[in-house]
Tab-separated table of C-alpha atoms in Angstrom:
chain	number	residue	atom	x	y	z
L	8	MET	CA	0.034	-0.095	0.024
L	9	GLY	CA	3.069	2.283	0.632
L	10	SER	CA	3.951	2.521	-3.082
L	11	GLU	CA	0.256	3.053	-3.945
L	12	MET	CA	0.098	5.950	-1.575
L	13	HIS	CA	3.164	7.313	-3.378
L	14	THR	CA	1.725	7.114	-6.870
L	15	LEU	CA	-1.494	8.654	-5.686
L	16	TRP	CA	0.457	11.444	-3.965
L	17	SER	CA	2.283	12.170	-7.126
L	18	GLN	CA	-1.072	11.946	-9.109
L	19	TRP	CA	-2.563	14.572	-6.777
L	20	LEU	CA	0.502	16.810	-7.104
L	21	ALA	CA	0.146	16.633	-10.936
L	22	GLN	CA	-3.454	17.504	-10.517
L	23	LEU	CA	-2.386	20.489	-8.402
L	24	GLN	CA	0.136	21.482	-10.883
L	25	GLN	CA	-2.534	21.339	-13.572
L	26	VAL	CA	-4.630	23.792	-11.515
L	27	ALA	CA	-1.763	26.092	-11.054
L	28	GLU	CA	-1.026	25.989	-14.849
L	29	GLY	CA	-4.632	26.755	-15.443
L	30	PHE	CA	-4.083	30.145	-13.714
L	31	LEU	CA	-1.052	30.898	-15.759
L	32	GLN	CA	-2.822	30.631	-19.076
L	33	PRO	CA	-3.701	33.780	-21.011
L	34	LEU	CA	-6.924	35.240	-19.983
L	35	SER	CA	-10.003	33.817	-21.937
L	36	ALA	CA	-13.573	32.918	-21.160
L	37	THR	CA	-12.606	29.502	-19.749
L	38	HIS	CA	-9.766	30.875	-17.461
L	39	PRO	CA	-10.096	29.846	-13.690
L	40	LEU	CA	-10.044	33.644	-12.881
L	41	VAL	CA	-13.245	33.909	-14.848
L	42	ILE	CA	-14.952	30.530	-13.947
L	43	LEU	CA	-14.137	30.536	-10.314
L	44	PRO	CA	-15.624	33.882	-9.515
L	45	LEU	CA	-18.648	32.999	-11.697
L	46	ASN	CA	-19.055	29.845	-9.439
L	47	ILE	CA	-18.620	31.804	-6.134
L	48	ALA	CA	-20.939	34.659	-7.394
L	49	GLY	CA	-23.630	32.156	-8.390
L	50	PHE	CA	-23.363	30.286	-5.143
L	51	TRP	CA	-23.397	33.518	-3.028
L	52	LEU	CA	-26.308	35.070	-4.892
L	53	ALA	CA	-28.314	31.939	-4.711
L	54	LEU	CA	-27.675	31.639	-1.120
L	55	LYS	CA	-28.814	35.190	-0.532
L	56	ILE	CA	-32.079	34.560	-2.617
L	57	TYR	CA	-32.752	31.263	-0.781
L	58	ARG	CA	-32.307	32.970	2.734
L	59	ARG	CA	-34.674	35.805	1.580
L	60	THR	CA	-37.470	33.659	0.072
L	61	GLY	CA	-36.923	30.377	2.063
L	62	THR	CA	-38.697	28.112	-0.558
L	63	PRO	CA	-36.886	24.788	-1.182
L	64	ILE	CA	-37.436	24.908	-4.774
L	65	LEU	CA	-34.884	27.810	-4.846
L	66	HIS	CA	-32.289	25.834	-2.828
L	67	PRO	CA	-28.678	27.126	-3.802
L	68	VAL	CA	-28.171	23.708	-5.525
L	69	VAL	CA	-31.009	24.719	-8.080
L	70	GLY	CA	-30.471	28.525	-8.032
L	71	GLY	CA	-26.750	28.475	-8.147
L	72	SER	CA	-26.440	25.975	-10.922
L	73	LEU	CA	-29.026	28.030	-12.883
L	74	LEU	CA	-27.150	31.164	-12.434
L	75	VAL	CA	-23.848	29.600	-13.284
L	76	PHE	CA	-25.538	28.112	-16.429
L	77	ALA	CA	-26.833	31.463	-17.447
L	78	GLY	CA	-23.327	32.917	-16.910
L	79	LEU	CA	-21.823	30.321	-19.100
L	80	LEU	CA	-24.419	30.791	-21.856
L	81	LEU	CA	-23.630	34.653	-21.785
L	82	LEU	CA	-19.839	33.898	-21.991
L	83	GLY	CA	-20.333	31.227	-24.668
L	84	VAL	CA	-18.491	28.569	-22.690
L	85	ASP	CA	-19.075	24.875	-23.171
L	86	PHE	CA	-19.052	22.210	-20.545
L	87	PRO	CA	-15.393	20.836	-20.920
L	88	GLY	CA	-14.262	24.534	-20.822
L	89	TYR	CA	-16.258	25.089	-17.619
L	90	GLN	CA	-14.972	21.863	-16.030
L	91	GLN	CA	-11.276	22.905	-16.804
L	92	GLY	CA	-11.923	26.390	-15.298
L	93	SER	CA	-13.425	24.668	-12.077
L	94	ALA	CA	-10.453	22.166	-11.621
L	95	LEU	CA	-9.823	23.712	-8.230
L	96	LEU	CA	-13.328	22.787	-7.106
L	97	TYR	CA	-12.796	19.164	-8.294
L	98	LEU	CA	-9.749	18.980	-6.179
L	99	LEU	CA	-11.795	19.856	-3.064
L	100	LEU	CA	-14.468	17.052	-3.806
L	101	GLY	CA	-12.549	14.229	-2.018
L	102	PRO	CA	-11.598	16.236	1.156
L	103	ALA	CA	-15.236	17.447	1.406
L	104	VAL	CA	-16.551	13.998	1.337
L	105	VAL	CA	-13.944	12.997	4.101
L	106	ALA	CA	-14.782	15.904	6.166
L	107	LEU	CA	-18.360	14.384	6.680
L	108	ALA	CA	-16.665	12.138	9.121
L	109	ILE	CA	-16.693	14.918	11.597
L	110	PRO	CA	-20.452	15.527	12.077
L	111	LEU	CA	-20.813	11.715	12.222
L	112	LYS	CA	-18.303	11.556	14.996
L	113	GLN	CA	-19.919	14.305	16.914
L	114	ASN	CA	-23.353	12.577	16.795
L	115	LEU	CA	-22.079	9.093	17.086
L	116	VAL	CA	-23.921	8.489	20.395
L	117	MET	CA	-27.298	9.186	18.720
L	118	VAL	CA	-26.396	6.837	15.829
L	119	ARG	CA	-25.466	4.028	18.267
L	120	ARG	CA	-28.730	4.415	20.105
L	121	ALA	CA	-30.739	3.977	16.839
L	122	GLY	CA	-28.748	0.707	16.182
L	123	TRP	CA	-29.906	-2.074	13.919
L	124	PRO	CA	-33.169	-0.464	12.538
L	125	LEU	CA	-30.843	1.786	10.812
L	126	MET	CA	-28.696	-0.979	9.207
L	127	LEU	CA	-31.936	-2.774	7.953
L	128	GLY	CA	-33.335	0.577	6.602
L	129	LEU	CA	-29.963	1.109	4.827
L	130	VAL	CA	-29.908	-2.201	3.078
L	131	VAL	CA	-33.525	-1.935	1.936
L	132	GLY	CA	-33.151	1.697	0.876
L	133	ALA	CA	-29.877	0.986	-0.998
L	134	VAL	CA	-31.453	-1.664	-3.092
L	135	LEU	CA	-34.814	0.023	-3.377
L	136	ALA	CA	-33.736	3.426	-4.535
L	137	PRO	CA	-32.091	2.344	-7.833
L	138	LEU	CA	-34.479	-0.562	-8.288
L	139	VAL	CA	-37.708	1.630	-8.212
L	140	ALA	CA	-36.112	4.082	-10.693
L	141	VAL	CA	-34.813	1.329	-13.100
L	142	VAL	CA	-38.228	-0.372	-13.097
L	143	ILE	CA	-40.088	2.856	-13.944
L	144	ALA	CA	-37.576	3.583	-16.703
L	145	MET	CA	-37.847	0.117	-18.089
L	146	LEU	CA	-41.684	0.339	-18.177
L	147	LEU	CA	-41.342	3.532	-20.064
L	148	GLY	CA	-38.988	2.042	-22.526
L	149	GLY	CA	-35.641	3.586	-21.492
L	150	SER	CA	-32.492	2.548	-23.327
L	151	HIS	CA	-29.723	0.647	-21.809
L	152	THR	CA	-27.684	3.839	-21.331
L	153	VAL	CA	-30.441	5.368	-19.265
L	154	LEU	CA	-30.929	2.317	-17.159
L	155	VAL	CA	-27.093	2.030	-16.334
L	156	ALA	CA	-27.084	5.737	-15.390
L	157	LEU	CA	-30.055	5.162	-13.163
L	158	ALA	CA	-28.506	2.047	-11.427
L	159	THR	CA	-25.929	4.454	-9.939
L	160	LYS	CA	-28.520	6.833	-8.598
L	161	SER	CA	-28.109	6.298	-4.935
L	162	VAL	CA	-24.336	6.940	-4.777
L	163	THR	CA	-22.409	10.184	-4.639
L	164	THR	CA	-21.059	11.891	-7.820
L	165	PRO	CA	-17.467	10.708	-7.756
L	166	VAL	CA	-18.809	7.241	-7.098
L	167	ALA	CA	-21.205	7.257	-9.893
L	168	LEU	CA	-18.434	8.498	-12.284
L	169	ALA	CA	-16.229	5.520	-11.355
L	170	LEU	CA	-19.020	3.030	-11.621
L	171	THR	CA	-20.422	4.026	-15.014
L	172	GLU	CA	-16.843	3.728	-16.370
L	173	GLN	CA	-16.962	0.109	-15.724
L	174	MET	CA	-20.472	-0.338	-16.903
L	175	ASN	CA	-19.961	1.703	-20.078
L	176	GLY	CA	-22.588	4.277	-19.410
L	177	ILE	CA	-22.191	7.971	-20.364
L	178	HIS	CA	-20.193	9.850	-17.794
L	179	SER	CA	-21.943	13.165	-17.774
L	180	LEU	CA	-25.362	11.377	-17.672
L	181	ALA	CA	-24.584	9.540	-14.465
L	182	ALA	CA	-23.329	12.696	-12.948
L	183	GLY	CA	-26.579	14.492	-14.160
L	184	VAL	CA	-28.796	11.515	-12.672
L	185	VAL	CA	-27.002	11.816	-9.304
L	186	ALA	CA	-27.318	15.613	-9.173
L	187	PHE	CA	-31.014	15.717	-10.447
L	188	THR	CA	-32.054	12.869	-7.943
L	189	GLY	CA	-30.225	14.776	-5.168
L	190	ILE	CA	-32.165	17.921	-6.038
L	191	VAL	CA	-35.465	16.103	-6.125
L	192	GLY	CA	-34.765	14.562	-2.833
L	193	ALA	CA	-33.447	17.714	-1.128
L	194	VAL	CA	-36.353	19.965	-2.401
L	195	PHE	CA	-39.252	17.512	-1.711
L	196	GLY	CA	-37.797	15.203	1.030
L	197	PRO	CA	-38.415	17.376	4.132
L	198	THR	CA	-41.717	18.525	2.971
L	199	LEU	CA	-42.725	14.957	2.208
L	200	MET	CA	-41.563	13.748	5.550
L	201	ARG	CA	-43.774	16.350	7.087
L	202	LEU	CA	-46.776	15.265	5.109
L	203	LEU	CA	-46.111	11.619	6.283
L	204	GLY	CA	-46.138	12.779	9.876
L	205	ILE	CA	-42.488	11.991	10.472
L	206	HIS	CA	-40.775	14.407	12.836
L	207	ASP	CA	-37.864	12.257	13.755
L	208	GLU	CA	-34.741	14.113	12.481
L	209	ARG	CA	-32.743	10.789	12.482
L	210	VAL	CA	-35.315	9.288	10.044
L	211	THR	CA	-35.308	12.405	7.865
L	212	GLY	CA	-31.451	12.621	7.766
L	213	PHE	CA	-31.047	8.918	7.157
L	214	THR	CA	-33.695	8.846	4.451
L	215	LEU	CA	-32.114	11.948	2.800
L	216	GLY	CA	-28.635	10.435	2.843
L	217	ILE	CA	-29.908	7.213	1.067
L	218	ASN	CA	-31.944	8.916	-1.558
L	219	ALA	CA	-30.371	12.333	-2.086
L	220	HIS	CA	-26.699	11.598	-1.019
L	221	ALA	CA	-24.526	14.667	-0.980
L	222	ILE	CA	-27.103	17.220	-1.926
L	223	GLY	CA	-29.514	15.720	0.500
L	224	THR	CA	-26.759	15.817	3.199
L	225	VAL	CA	-26.353	19.596	2.515
L	226	ARG	CA	-30.046	19.980	3.029
L	227	ALA	CA	-30.002	17.753	6.159
L	228	LEU	CA	-27.154	20.020	7.698
L	229	GLU	CA	-29.467	22.886	7.378
L	230	ILE	CA	-32.087	21.208	9.473
L	231	SER	CA	-29.853	20.282	12.371
L	232	ALA	CA	-26.326	18.718	12.986
L	233	LEU	CA	-28.021	15.572	14.073
L	234	CYS	CA	-29.919	15.312	10.875
L	235	GLY	CA	-26.846	15.968	8.894
L	236	ALA	CA	-24.898	13.326	10.812
L	237	PHE	CA	-27.477	10.683	9.942
L	238	SER	CA	-27.545	11.749	6.347
L	239	ALA	CA	-23.711	11.624	6.131
L	240	LEU	CA	-23.743	8.109	7.744
L	241	ALA	CA	-26.461	6.926	5.265
L	242	MET	CA	-24.516	8.440	2.269
L	243	GLY	CA	-21.290	6.932	3.235
L	244	LEU	CA	-22.665	3.479	4.011
L	245	CYS	CA	-24.924	3.510	1.063
L	246	GLY	CA	-22.286	4.533	-1.403
L	247	ALA	CA	-20.017	1.675	-0.267
L	248	LEU	CA	-22.953	-0.857	-0.294
L	249	THR	CA	-24.228	0.111	-3.778
L	250	ALA	CA	-20.578	0.275	-5.208
L	251	LEU	CA	-20.193	-3.232	-3.723
L	252	LEU	CA	-23.373	-4.582	-5.071
L	253	LEU	CA	-22.954	-3.161	-8.461
L	254	SER	CA	-19.464	-4.423	-8.904
L	255	VAL	CA	-20.444	-7.834	-7.810
L	256	LEU	CA	-23.425	-7.836	-10.274
L	257	THR	CA	-21.335	-6.579	-13.136
L	258	SER	CA	-18.372	-9.008	-12.717
L	259	THR	CA	-20.547	-12.177	-12.894
Q	16	MET	CA	-2.498	17.909	23.972
Q	17	PRO	CA	-1.474	21.570	24.504
Q	18	PRO	CA	-4.226	23.972	25.394
Q	19	GLU	CA	-5.975	25.305	22.268
Q	20	SER	CA	-4.178	28.405	21.196
Q	21	LYS	CA	-6.228	31.294	20.315
Q	22	SER	CA	-3.563	33.471	18.726
Q	23	TRP	CA	-3.548	33.522	14.952
Q	24	PRO	CA	-0.370	31.769	14.248
Q	25	GLY	CA	-1.464	28.894	16.410
Q	26	LYS	CA	-4.814	28.911	14.705
Q	27	ALA	CA	-3.128	28.874	11.291
Q	28	LEU	CA	-1.009	25.877	12.475
Q	29	HIS	CA	-4.106	23.920	13.724
Q	30	TRP	CA	-5.914	24.717	10.411
Q	31	LEU	CA	-2.949	23.473	8.304
Q	32	LEU	CA	-2.813	20.383	10.584
Q	33	GLY	CA	-6.601	19.794	10.037
Q	34	ALA	CA	-6.446	20.319	6.151
Q	35	GLY	CA	-3.412	17.958	6.031
Q	36	LEU	CA	-5.433	15.322	7.787
Q	37	LEU	CA	-8.371	15.597	5.538
Q	38	LEU	CA	-6.052	15.375	2.521
Q	39	THR	CA	-4.164	12.314	4.082
Q	40	PHE	CA	-7.399	10.438	4.805
Q	41	ASP	CA	-8.650	11.270	1.163
Q	42	LEU	CA	-5.393	9.751	-0.246
Q	43	ALA	CA	-5.340	6.774	2.283
Q	44	GLY	CA	-8.985	5.966	1.298
Q	45	ARG	CA	-8.006	6.051	-2.463
Q	46	ALA	CA	-5.021	3.859	-1.891
Q	47	LEU	CA	-7.136	1.439	0.038
Q	48	ALA	CA	-9.711	1.479	-2.774
Q	49	ALA	CA	-7.233	0.948	-5.314
Q	50	SER	CA	-5.820	-2.118	-3.535
Q	51	LEU	CA	-9.281	-3.752	-2.972
Q	52	PRO	CA	-10.704	-5.853	-5.752
Q	53	LEU	CA	-14.123	-3.992	-5.477
Q	54	SER	CA	-14.732	-0.490	-6.780
Q	55	ILE	CA	-15.696	1.209	-3.450
Q	56	PRO	CA	-14.983	4.953	-4.008
Q	57	GLY	CA	-11.845	6.209	-2.224
Q	58	PRO	CA	-13.223	9.346	-0.606
Q	59	VAL	CA	-16.012	7.367	0.911
Q	60	LEU	CA	-13.423	4.911	2.443
Q	61	GLY	CA	-11.404	7.871	3.513
Q	62	MET	CA	-14.424	9.173	5.442
Q	63	LEU	CA	-14.951	5.755	7.172
Q	64	LEU	CA	-11.210	5.548	7.919
Q	65	LEU	CA	-11.298	9.008	9.462
Q	66	LEU	CA	-14.364	8.111	11.462
Q	67	LEU	CA	-12.656	5.065	12.832
Q	68	ALA	CA	-9.513	7.148	13.625
Q	69	LEU	CA	-11.709	9.756	15.482
Q	70	MET	CA	-13.377	7.063	17.505
Q	71	LEU	CA	-10.059	5.733	18.624
Q	72	TYR	CA	-8.746	9.249	19.271
Q	73	GLY	CA	-11.773	9.925	21.325
Q	74	ARG	CA	-12.396	13.505	20.244
Q	75	VAL	CA	-12.225	15.855	17.092
Q	76	PRO	CA	-8.931	17.859	17.031
Q	77	TYR	CA	-9.546	21.624	17.037
Q	78	GLY	CA	-8.001	22.326	13.630
Q	79	LEU	CA	-9.833	19.498	11.979
Q	80	GLY	CA	-13.218	20.594	13.311
Q	81	MET	CA	-12.434	24.119	12.133
Q	82	VAL	CA	-11.588	23.095	8.511
Q	83	ALA	CA	-14.374	20.572	8.357
Q	84	GLU	CA	-16.948	23.259	9.352
Q	85	GLN	CA	-15.643	25.575	6.613
Q	86	ILE	CA	-15.569	23.013	3.771
Q	87	LEU	CA	-19.072	21.590	4.635
Q	88	ARG	CA	-20.472	25.142	4.575
Q	89	LEU	CA	-19.158	25.275	1.044
Q	90	LEU	CA	-20.456	21.976	-0.064
Q	91	VAL	CA	-22.872	23.453	-2.457
Q	92	LEU	CA	-20.296	25.347	-4.224
Q	93	ILE	CA	-17.916	22.323	-4.429
Q	94	PHE	CA	-20.591	20.331	-6.003
Q	95	LEU	CA	-21.556	23.078	-8.505
Q	96	PRO	CA	-19.626	21.783	-11.526
Q	97	ALA	CA	-21.243	18.348	-11.239
Q	98	THR	CA	-24.676	19.920	-10.850
Q	99	VAL	CA	-24.345	22.295	-13.782
Q	100	GLY	CA	-23.457	19.162	-15.996
Q	101	ILE	CA	-27.180	18.240	-16.255
Q	102	TYR	CA	-27.944	21.491	-18.434
Q	103	PHE	CA	-25.447	20.204	-20.899
Q	104	LEU	CA	-26.981	16.694	-21.498
Q	105	ARG	CA	-27.926	16.643	-25.239
Q	106	ASP	CA	-27.153	13.263	-26.406
Q	107	LEU	CA	-30.542	11.473	-25.623
Q	108	SER	CA	-33.591	10.747	-27.584
Q	109	GLY	CA	-36.922	12.508	-26.584
Q	110	GLY	CA	-38.416	9.062	-25.259
Q	111	ASP	CA	-35.277	8.471	-23.196
Q	112	TRP	CA	-35.550	11.917	-21.675
Q	113	PHE	CA	-39.140	11.182	-20.770
Q	114	ALA	CA	-38.316	7.724	-19.093
Q	115	LEU	CA	-35.207	9.265	-17.292
Q	116	ILE	CA	-36.857	12.288	-15.798
Q	117	ALA	CA	-40.058	10.367	-14.831
Q	118	ALA	CA	-37.971	7.614	-13.161
Q	119	MET	CA	-35.922	10.240	-11.273
Q	120	VAL	CA	-38.807	12.207	-9.997
Q	121	ILE	CA	-41.371	9.467	-9.273
Q	122	GLY	CA	-38.734	6.847	-8.290
Q	123	THR	CA	-37.081	9.194	-5.859
Q	124	LEU	CA	-40.455	10.159	-4.195
Q	125	ILE	CA	-41.480	6.532	-3.918
Q	126	SER	CA	-38.198	5.380	-2.487
Q	127	LEU	CA	-38.086	8.433	-0.011
Q	128	THR	CA	-41.564	7.551	1.320
Q	129	LEU	CA	-40.847	3.773	1.494
Q	130	THR	CA	-37.500	4.207	3.289
Q	131	ALA	CA	-38.856	6.842	5.748
Q	132	GLN	CA	-41.786	4.775	6.653
Q	133	LEU	CA	-39.849	1.561	7.178
Q	134	LEU	CA	-37.158	3.493	9.321
Q	135	ASN	CA	-39.804	5.395	11.277
Q	136	HIS	CA	-41.699	2.086	12.009
Q	137	LEU	CA	-38.503	0.188	13.074
Q	138	ILE	CA	-37.219	2.981	15.259
Q	139	GLN	CA	-40.537	3.534	16.996
Q	140	ARG	CA	-41.143	-0.138	17.699
Q	141	ARG	CA	-37.570	-0.311	19.271
Q	142	ALA	CA	-38.246	2.789	21.258
Q	143	ARG	CA	-41.473	1.166	22.516
Q	144	ARG	CA	-39.910	-2.034	23.532
Q	145	ARG	CA	-37.258	-0.212	25.279
Q	146	GLY	CA	-39.963	1.757	27.032
Q	147	GLU	CA	-41.646	-1.490	28.287
Q	148	HIS	CA	-38.368	-2.551	29.868
Q	149	GLY	CA	-38.182	0.656	31.859
Q	150	GLN	CA	-35.128	2.084	30.108
């Protein structure tokens, strides 16, 4: 494992160097100094609007991405160019997922108290979420590509990207499915819980983590630290479990 | 552990230590994922490894807590590039789009409902049982 750690370290350094080189390029619409402020402005403005209005439909995930998309259209930048300019944010994706361990640790006592019902709910939820989606798409006559992308629905974005690579799905489609599912879950999840008469924040958090992963966890963290902790736990375990199940299923 | 320093050089040092820890566990997770035959994502393994380490350590180091709070507040910003990607999907037929969107919206609502109901039922039953035994 030591040598692997070393290769990964040099890979990471190469990535960092790429980010740095991006900044040294001549100024253009895809330059990080244009794209990064666009990202930050979109995020900041969406957050302001969301706090002012308070409607879940205008969650920063929705508002921010729409604002950034509008900005990209105005600048005439395509998606690869945008991705290149956002390289710094991609670099933060891994550490951000790892950082979810902290709210988890801080609420571990509550997690332990909930015990085995959570684990049972996790297994059922992890199987159910992609299954329901794939069955609906099948009934509506979705193509193989669509079905593969939907199969990765209950995992986080970086996971989905790794999985579809093995299953020959379209990359951006899987990322899109994960993001869109997350938005649907984050926007309607808490309201749906209230309609179902569920006021237990542990249940809300765990359900959001399984069905809406990272974006659901962002929403859960807004409800409370406890809710966020359960969401982070569910997301982590569900990601590991789905990845495991899918790689077993596709290897046979 | 020395008492938590509140002066800015001490804070900066703790911050760097925290950031270094996040990065180390990210890389460790990736290394472990690469050495396993199954494709479990590296950062998710890194998160579980860090949780394990924090459980053994007993508490969250000051700097790590500080960095984590900052990075989690920016989570939406960090996920923006992946989210914006959905507006650029063009390579699908009309029927595929319909099946995809219906499956995502209806499927997510159904699985949200079922998961929540099941969890709620299980947790409440357990709480009732515990109540009977006079917790």
